[in-house]
Tab-separated table of C-alpha atoms in Angstrom:
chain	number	residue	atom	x	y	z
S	537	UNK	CA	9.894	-5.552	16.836
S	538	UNK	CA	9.818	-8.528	19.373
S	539	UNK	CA	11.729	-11.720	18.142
S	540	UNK	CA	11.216	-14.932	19.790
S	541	UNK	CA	14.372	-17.624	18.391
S	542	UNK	CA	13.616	-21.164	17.932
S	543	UNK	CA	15.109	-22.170	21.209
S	544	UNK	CA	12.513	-19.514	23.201
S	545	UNK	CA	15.207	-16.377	23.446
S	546	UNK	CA	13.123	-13.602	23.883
S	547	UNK	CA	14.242	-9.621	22.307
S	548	UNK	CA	13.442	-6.499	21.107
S	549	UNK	CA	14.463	-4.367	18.714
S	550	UNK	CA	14.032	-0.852	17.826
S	551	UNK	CA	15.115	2.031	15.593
S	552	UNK	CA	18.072	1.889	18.243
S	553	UNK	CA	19.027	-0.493	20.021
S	554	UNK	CA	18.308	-4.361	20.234
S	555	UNK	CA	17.857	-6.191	23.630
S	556	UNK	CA	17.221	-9.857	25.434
S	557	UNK	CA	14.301	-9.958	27.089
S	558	UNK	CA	14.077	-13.460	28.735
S	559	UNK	CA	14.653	-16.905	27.761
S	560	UNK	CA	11.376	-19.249	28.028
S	561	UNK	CA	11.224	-22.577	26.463
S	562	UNK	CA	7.559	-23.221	26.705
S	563	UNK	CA	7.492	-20.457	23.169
S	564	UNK	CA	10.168	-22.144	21.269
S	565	UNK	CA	10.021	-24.304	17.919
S	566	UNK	CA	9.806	-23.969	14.103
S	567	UNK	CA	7.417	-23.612	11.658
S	568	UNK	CA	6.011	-20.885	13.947
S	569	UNK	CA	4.280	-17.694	12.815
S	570	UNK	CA	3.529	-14.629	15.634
S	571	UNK	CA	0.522	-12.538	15.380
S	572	UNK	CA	-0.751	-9.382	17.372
S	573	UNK	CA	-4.111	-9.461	17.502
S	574	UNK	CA	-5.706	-6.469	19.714
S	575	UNK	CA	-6.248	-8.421	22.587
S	576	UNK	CA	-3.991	-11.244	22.359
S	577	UNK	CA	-0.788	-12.292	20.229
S	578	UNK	CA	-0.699	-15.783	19.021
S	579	UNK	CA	1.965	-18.280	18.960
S	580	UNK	CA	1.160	-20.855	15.987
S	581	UNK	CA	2.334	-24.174	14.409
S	582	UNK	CA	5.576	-24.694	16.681
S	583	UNK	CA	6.637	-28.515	15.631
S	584	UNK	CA	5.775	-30.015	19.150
S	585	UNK	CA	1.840	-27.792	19.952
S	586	UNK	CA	1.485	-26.881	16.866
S	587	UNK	CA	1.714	-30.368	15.220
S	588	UNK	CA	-0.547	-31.495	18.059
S	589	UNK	CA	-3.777	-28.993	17.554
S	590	UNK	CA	-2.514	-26.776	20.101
S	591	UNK	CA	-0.845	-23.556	20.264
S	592	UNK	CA	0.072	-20.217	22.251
S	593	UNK	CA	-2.142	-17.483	23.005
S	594	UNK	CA	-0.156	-14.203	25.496
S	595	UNK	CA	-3.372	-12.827	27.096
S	596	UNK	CA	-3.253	-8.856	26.734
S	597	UNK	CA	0.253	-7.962	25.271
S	598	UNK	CA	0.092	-4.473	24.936
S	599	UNK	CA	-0.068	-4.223	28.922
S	600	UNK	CA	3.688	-4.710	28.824
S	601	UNK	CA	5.969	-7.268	27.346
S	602	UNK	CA	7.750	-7.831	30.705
S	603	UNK	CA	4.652	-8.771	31.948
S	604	UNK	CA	3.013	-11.239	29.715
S	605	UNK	CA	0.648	-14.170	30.563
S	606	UNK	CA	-0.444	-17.133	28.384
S	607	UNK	CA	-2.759	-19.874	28.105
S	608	UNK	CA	-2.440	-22.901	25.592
S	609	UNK	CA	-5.752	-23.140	23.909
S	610	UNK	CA	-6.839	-26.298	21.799
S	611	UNK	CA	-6.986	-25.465	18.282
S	612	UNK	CA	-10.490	-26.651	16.832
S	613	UNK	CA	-9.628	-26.975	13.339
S	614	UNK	CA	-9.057	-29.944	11.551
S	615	UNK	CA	-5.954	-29.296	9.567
S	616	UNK	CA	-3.144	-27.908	12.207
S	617	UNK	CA	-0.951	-25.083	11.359
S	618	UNK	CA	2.516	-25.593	11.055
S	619	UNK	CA	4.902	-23.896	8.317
S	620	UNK	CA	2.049	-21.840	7.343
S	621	UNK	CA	1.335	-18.202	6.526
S	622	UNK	CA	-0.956	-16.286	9.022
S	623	UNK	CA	-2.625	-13.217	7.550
S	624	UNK	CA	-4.429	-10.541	9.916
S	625	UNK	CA	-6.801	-8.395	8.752
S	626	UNK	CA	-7.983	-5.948	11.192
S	627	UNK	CA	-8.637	-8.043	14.582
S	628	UNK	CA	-8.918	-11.336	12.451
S	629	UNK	CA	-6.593	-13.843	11.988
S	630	UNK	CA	-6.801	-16.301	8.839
S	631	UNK	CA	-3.962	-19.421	8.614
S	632	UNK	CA	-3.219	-20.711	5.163
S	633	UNK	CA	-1.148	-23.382	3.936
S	634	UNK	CA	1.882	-25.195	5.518
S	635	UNK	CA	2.403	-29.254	6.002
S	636	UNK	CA	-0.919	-29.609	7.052
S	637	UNK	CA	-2.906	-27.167	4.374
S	638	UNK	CA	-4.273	-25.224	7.101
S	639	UNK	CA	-7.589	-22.893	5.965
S	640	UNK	CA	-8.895	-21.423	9.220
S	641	UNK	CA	-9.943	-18.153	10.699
S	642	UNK	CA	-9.789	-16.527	14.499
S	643	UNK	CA	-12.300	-14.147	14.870
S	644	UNK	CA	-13.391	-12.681	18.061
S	645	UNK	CA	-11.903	-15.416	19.915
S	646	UNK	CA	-13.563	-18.246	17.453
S	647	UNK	CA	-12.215	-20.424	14.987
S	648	UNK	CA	-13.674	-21.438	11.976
S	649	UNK	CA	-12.900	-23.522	8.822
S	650	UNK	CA	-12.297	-21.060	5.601
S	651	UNK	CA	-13.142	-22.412	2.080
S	652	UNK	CA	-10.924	-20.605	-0.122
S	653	UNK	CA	-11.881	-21.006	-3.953
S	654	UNK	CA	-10.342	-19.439	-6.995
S	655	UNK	CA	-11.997	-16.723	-9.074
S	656	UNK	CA	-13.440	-19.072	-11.395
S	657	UNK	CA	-14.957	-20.539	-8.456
S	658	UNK	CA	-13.528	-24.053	-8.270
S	659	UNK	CA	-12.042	-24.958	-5.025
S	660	UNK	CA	-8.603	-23.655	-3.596
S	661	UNK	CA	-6.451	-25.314	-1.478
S	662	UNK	CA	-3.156	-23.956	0.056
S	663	UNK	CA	-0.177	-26.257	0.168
S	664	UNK	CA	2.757	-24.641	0.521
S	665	UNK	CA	5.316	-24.383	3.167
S	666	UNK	CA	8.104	-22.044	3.755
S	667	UNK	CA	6.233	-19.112	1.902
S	668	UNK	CA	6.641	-15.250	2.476
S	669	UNK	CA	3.869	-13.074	2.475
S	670	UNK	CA	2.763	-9.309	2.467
S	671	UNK	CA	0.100	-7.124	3.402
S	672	UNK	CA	-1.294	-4.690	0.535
S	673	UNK	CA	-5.071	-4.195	1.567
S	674	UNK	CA	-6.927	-4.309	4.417
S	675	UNK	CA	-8.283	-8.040	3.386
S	676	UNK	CA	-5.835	-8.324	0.828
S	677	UNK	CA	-2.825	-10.249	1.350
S	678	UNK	CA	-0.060	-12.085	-1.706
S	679	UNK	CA	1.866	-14.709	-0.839
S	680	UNK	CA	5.458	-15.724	-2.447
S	681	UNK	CA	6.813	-19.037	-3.227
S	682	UNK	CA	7.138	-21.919	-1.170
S	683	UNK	CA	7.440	-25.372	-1.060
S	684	UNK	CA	4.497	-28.241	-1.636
S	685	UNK	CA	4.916	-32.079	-2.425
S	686	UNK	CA	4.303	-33.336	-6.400
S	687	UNK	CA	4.236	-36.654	-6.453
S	688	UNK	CA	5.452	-37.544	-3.706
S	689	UNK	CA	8.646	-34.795	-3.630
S	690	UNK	CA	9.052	-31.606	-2.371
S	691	UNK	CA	9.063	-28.922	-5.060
S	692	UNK	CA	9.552	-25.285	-4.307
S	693	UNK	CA	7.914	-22.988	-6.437
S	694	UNK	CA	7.452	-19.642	-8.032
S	695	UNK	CA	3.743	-19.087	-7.212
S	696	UNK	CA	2.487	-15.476	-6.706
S	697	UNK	CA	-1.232	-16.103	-4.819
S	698	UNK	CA	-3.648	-12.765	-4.063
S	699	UNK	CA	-5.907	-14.039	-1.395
S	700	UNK	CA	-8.797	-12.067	-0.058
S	701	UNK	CA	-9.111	-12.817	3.677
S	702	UNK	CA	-13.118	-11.329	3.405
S	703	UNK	CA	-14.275	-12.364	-0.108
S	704	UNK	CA	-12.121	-15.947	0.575
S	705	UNK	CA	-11.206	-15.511	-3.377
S	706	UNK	CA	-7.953	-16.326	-4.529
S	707	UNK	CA	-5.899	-14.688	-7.688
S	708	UNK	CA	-2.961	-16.363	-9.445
S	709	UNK	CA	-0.395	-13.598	-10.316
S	710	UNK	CA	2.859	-13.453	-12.323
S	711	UNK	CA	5.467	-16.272	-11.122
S	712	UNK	CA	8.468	-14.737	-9.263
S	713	UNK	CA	11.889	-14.845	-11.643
S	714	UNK	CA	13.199	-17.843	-9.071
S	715	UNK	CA	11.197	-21.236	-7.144
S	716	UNK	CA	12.513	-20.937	-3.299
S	717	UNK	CA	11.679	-21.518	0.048
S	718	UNK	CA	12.678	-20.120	3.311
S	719	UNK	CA	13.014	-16.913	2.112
S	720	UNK	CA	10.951	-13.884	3.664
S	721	UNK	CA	9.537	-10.274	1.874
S	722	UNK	CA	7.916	-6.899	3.031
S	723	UNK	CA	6.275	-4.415	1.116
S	724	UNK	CA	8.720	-1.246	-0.215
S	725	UNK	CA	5.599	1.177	-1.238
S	726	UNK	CA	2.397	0.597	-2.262
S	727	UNK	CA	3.299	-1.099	-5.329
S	728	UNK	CA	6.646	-3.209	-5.147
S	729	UNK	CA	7.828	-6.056	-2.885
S	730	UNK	CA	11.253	-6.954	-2.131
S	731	UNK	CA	11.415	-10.994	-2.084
S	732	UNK	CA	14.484	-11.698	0.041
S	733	UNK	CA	17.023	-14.596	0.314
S	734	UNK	CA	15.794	-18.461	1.084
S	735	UNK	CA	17.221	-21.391	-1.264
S	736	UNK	CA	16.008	-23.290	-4.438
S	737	UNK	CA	14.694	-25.965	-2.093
S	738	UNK	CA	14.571	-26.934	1.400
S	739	UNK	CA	17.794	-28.527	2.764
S	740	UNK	CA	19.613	-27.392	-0.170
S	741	UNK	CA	23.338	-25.676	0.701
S	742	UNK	CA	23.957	-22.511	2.035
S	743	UNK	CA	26.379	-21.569	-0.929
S	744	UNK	CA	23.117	-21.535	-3.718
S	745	UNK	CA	20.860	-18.952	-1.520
S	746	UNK	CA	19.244	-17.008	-4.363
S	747	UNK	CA	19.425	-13.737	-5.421
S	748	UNK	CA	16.215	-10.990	-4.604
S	749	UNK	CA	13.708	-9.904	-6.104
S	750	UNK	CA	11.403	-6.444	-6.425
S	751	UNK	CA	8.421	-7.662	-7.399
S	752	UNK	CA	5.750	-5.019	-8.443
S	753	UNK	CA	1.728	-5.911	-7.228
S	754	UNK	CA	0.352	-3.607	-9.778
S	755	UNK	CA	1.655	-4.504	-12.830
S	756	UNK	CA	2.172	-8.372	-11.421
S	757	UNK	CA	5.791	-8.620	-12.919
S	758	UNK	CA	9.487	-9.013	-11.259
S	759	UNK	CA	10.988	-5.241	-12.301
S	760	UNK	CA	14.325	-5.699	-11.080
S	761	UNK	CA	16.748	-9.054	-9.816
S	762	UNK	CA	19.487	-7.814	-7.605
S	763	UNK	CA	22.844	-8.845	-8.203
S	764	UNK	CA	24.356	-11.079	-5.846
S	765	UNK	CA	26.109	-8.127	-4.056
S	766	UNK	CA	23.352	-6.137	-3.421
S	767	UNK	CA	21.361	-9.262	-2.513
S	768	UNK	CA	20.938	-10.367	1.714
S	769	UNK	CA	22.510	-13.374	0.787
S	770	UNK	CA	20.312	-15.225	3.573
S	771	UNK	CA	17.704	-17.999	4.036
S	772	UNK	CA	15.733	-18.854	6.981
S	773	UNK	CA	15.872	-15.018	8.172
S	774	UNK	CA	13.178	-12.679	9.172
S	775	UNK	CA	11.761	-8.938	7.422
S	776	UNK	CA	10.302	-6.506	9.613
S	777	UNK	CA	9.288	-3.342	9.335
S	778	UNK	CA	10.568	-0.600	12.221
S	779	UNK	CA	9.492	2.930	11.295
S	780	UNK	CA	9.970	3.714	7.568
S	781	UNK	CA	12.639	1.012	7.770
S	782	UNK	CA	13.137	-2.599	6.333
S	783	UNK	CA	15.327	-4.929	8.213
S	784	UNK	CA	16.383	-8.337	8.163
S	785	UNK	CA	17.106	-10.211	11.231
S	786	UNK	CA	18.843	-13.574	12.314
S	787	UNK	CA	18.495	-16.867	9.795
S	788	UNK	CA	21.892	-18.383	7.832
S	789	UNK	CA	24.092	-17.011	5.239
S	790	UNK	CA	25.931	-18.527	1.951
S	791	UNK	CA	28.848	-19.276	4.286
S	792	UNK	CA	25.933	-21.317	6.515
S	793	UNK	CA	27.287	-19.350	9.807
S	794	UNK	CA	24.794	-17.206	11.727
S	795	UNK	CA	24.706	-13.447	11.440
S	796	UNK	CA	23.846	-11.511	14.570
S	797	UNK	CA	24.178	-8.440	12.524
S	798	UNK	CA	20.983	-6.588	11.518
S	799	UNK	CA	20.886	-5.905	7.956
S	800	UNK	CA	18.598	-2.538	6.532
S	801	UNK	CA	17.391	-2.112	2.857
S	802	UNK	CA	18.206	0.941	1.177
S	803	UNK	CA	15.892	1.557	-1.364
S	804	UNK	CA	17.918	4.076	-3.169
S	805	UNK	CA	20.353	2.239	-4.249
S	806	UNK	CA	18.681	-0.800	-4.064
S	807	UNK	CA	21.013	-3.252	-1.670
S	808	UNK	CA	21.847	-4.150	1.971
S	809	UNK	CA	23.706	-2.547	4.707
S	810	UNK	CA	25.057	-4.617	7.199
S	811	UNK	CA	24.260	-2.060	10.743
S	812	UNK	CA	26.487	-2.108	13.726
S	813	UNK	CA	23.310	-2.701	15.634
S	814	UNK	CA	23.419	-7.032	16.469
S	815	UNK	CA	21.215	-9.253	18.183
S	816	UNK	CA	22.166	-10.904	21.110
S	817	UNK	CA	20.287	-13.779	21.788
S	818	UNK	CA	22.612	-16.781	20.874
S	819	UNK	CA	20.526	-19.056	18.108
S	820	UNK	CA	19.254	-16.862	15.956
S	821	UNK	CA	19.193	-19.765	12.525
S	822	UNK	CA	15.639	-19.380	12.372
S	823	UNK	CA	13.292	-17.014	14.333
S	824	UNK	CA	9.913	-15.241	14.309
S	825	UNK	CA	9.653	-11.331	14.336
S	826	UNK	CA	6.342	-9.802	14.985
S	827	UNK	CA	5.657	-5.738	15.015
S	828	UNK	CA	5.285	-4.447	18.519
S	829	UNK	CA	3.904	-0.848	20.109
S	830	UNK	CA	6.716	1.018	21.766
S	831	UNK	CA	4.455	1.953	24.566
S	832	UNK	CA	4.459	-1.893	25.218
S	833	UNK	CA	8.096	-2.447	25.551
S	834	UNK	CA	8.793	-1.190	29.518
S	835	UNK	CA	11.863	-0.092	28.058
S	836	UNK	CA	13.501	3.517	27.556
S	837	UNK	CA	14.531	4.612	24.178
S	838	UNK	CA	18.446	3.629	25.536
S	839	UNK	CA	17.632	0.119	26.266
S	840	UNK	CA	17.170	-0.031	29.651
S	841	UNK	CA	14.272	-2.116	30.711
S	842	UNK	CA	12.102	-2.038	34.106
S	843	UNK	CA	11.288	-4.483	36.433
S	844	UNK	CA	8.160	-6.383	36.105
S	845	UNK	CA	6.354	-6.157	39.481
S	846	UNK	CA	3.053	-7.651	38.687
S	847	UNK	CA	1.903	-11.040	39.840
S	848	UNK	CA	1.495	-14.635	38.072
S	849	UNK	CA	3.620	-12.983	34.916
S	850	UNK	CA	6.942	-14.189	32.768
S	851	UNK	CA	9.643	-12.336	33.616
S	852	UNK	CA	13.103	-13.157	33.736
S	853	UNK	CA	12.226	-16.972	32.246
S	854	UNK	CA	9.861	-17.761	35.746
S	855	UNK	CA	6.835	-19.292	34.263
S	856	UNK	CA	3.578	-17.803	35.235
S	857	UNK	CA	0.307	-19.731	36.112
S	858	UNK	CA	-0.790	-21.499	33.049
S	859	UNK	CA	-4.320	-23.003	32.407
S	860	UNK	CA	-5.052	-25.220	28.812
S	861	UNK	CA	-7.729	-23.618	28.313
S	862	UNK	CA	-10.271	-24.563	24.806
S	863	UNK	CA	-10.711	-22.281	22.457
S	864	UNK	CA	-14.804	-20.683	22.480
């Protein structure tokens, strides 16, 4: 996994070991999704680019992550991602949602506007911020919750959405038990979800971070509500898949202090264990966590980590040559 903190702190994490990277300001923010694309991995919607129709784009990431080199591309859509959910489908990229009710599409190095409508056919359009959201087709992706404005105030909600990235269909599903926000999820099996953490609404304190969920895709109904034990008992966190393993990285807990350790699901028993294995970059409240090829890493399976030697590339922090370059 490579995690990239709101204040730029760059790290990986495997079955094994977690490690800083580099620090580099230039990929810092909130309201950020990560992406790996085959060619390129994509920064989106931090609150200074992002807000501004611009955003990140690491040329060729799986040539090594100590040796990464970006561009910031204009973003030629005309609602701007930020707080949003980013679904990838093969080598495609669709953005949904968030403060600006983003509906656009990367593919092969092209944007383009998406019209999303409901089954019935009438127009969809996605509003909500802070959502979670899984994978369970190739074009099929369900997103969980979030936040949007009624009448002028933000609600969160309980809103189960199917959206088919190809078709551009929408399906309303089952309601989760509980509304939140800033909350994250990731796919169990093939059939059952585990909706993690995040608060009844945004801002709200630490102390009311809501219990999970296992929410099953087939039968579109919540089949179990963990007890508060069991439960992460975080908000603003991070789920990622490493191996056959769930884990939950960084964000704030009931006690509104910072856990460095790494939490993993146990789906036996249905609950958290707290690992010995922490992060160690030093703001870790809210972060980004995208899946990343071992091959990619430059590191050893002991966490030792070569030297970059190419030219014009980030290592260490030292910024490489950067162009602003429009998108195609």
């Amino acid at each position: 996994a490579l995690i990239i903190t709101k204040g730029g702190e760059i790290e990986i994490v495997s079955q094994n070991c977690s490690m800083a990277i580099a620090t580099f300001p230039k990929f810092a923010g909130i309201g950020r999704t990560s992406s790996l694309l085959d060619e390129e991995l994509l920064l989106l919607g931090d609150d200074d680019l992002g807000t501004r129709g611009r955003y990140i784009s690491i040329l060729k990431p799986r040539d090594g992550l100590l040796a990464m080199k970006y561009t910031v591309e204009e973003l030629p859509l005309t609602q701007s991602p930020h707080q949003h959910s980013s679904l990838v489908s093969r080598n495609t990229l669709t953005v949904v949602g968030g403060k600006f009710k983003s509906r656009g599409k990367l593919n092969k190095f092209t944007w383009t506007e998406v019209s999303l409508k409901w089954e019935n056919g009438t127009r969809y359009i996605p509003s909500t911020t802070g959502a979670c959201s899984v994978k369970v087709g190739v074009d099929v992706h369900i997103v969980f919750g979030g936040e949007r404005t009624v009448y002028g105030e933000q609600v969160s909600g309980r809103q189960v959405v199917k959206i088919d990235t190809t078709q551009e269909i929408s399906v309303e599903m089952t309601h989760l038990t509980y509304s939140r926000v800033s909350h994250d999820c990731q796919l169990l099996d093939n059939h059952v979800v585990l909706v993690a953490g995040g608060l009844p609404k945004k801002g709200a304190d630490p102390s009311e971070i809501l219990p999970d969920e296992l929410y099953n895709v087939t039968s579109q109904e919540v089949v179990k509500v963990l007890s508060k034990t069991n439960s992460l008992n975080r908000a603003q966190h991070a789920m990622i898949r490493v191996g056959q393993r769930v884990l939950a990285l960084g964000g704030i807990d009931s006690n509104n202090e910072t856990p460095s350790k790494i939490a993993e699901f146990d789906p036996t028993t249905n609950a958290w264990i707290e690992l010995n294995q922490e992060l160690h970059s030093t703001n870790t409240t809210e972060l980004i966590a995208t899946p990343f090829p071992v091959a990619s890493l430059d590191c050893v399976p002991d966490c030792r980590c070569g030297i970059a030697n190419k030219k014009e590339r980030i290592f260490g922090g030292s910024e490489a040559e950067v162009r602003i370059a429009s998108s195609l």
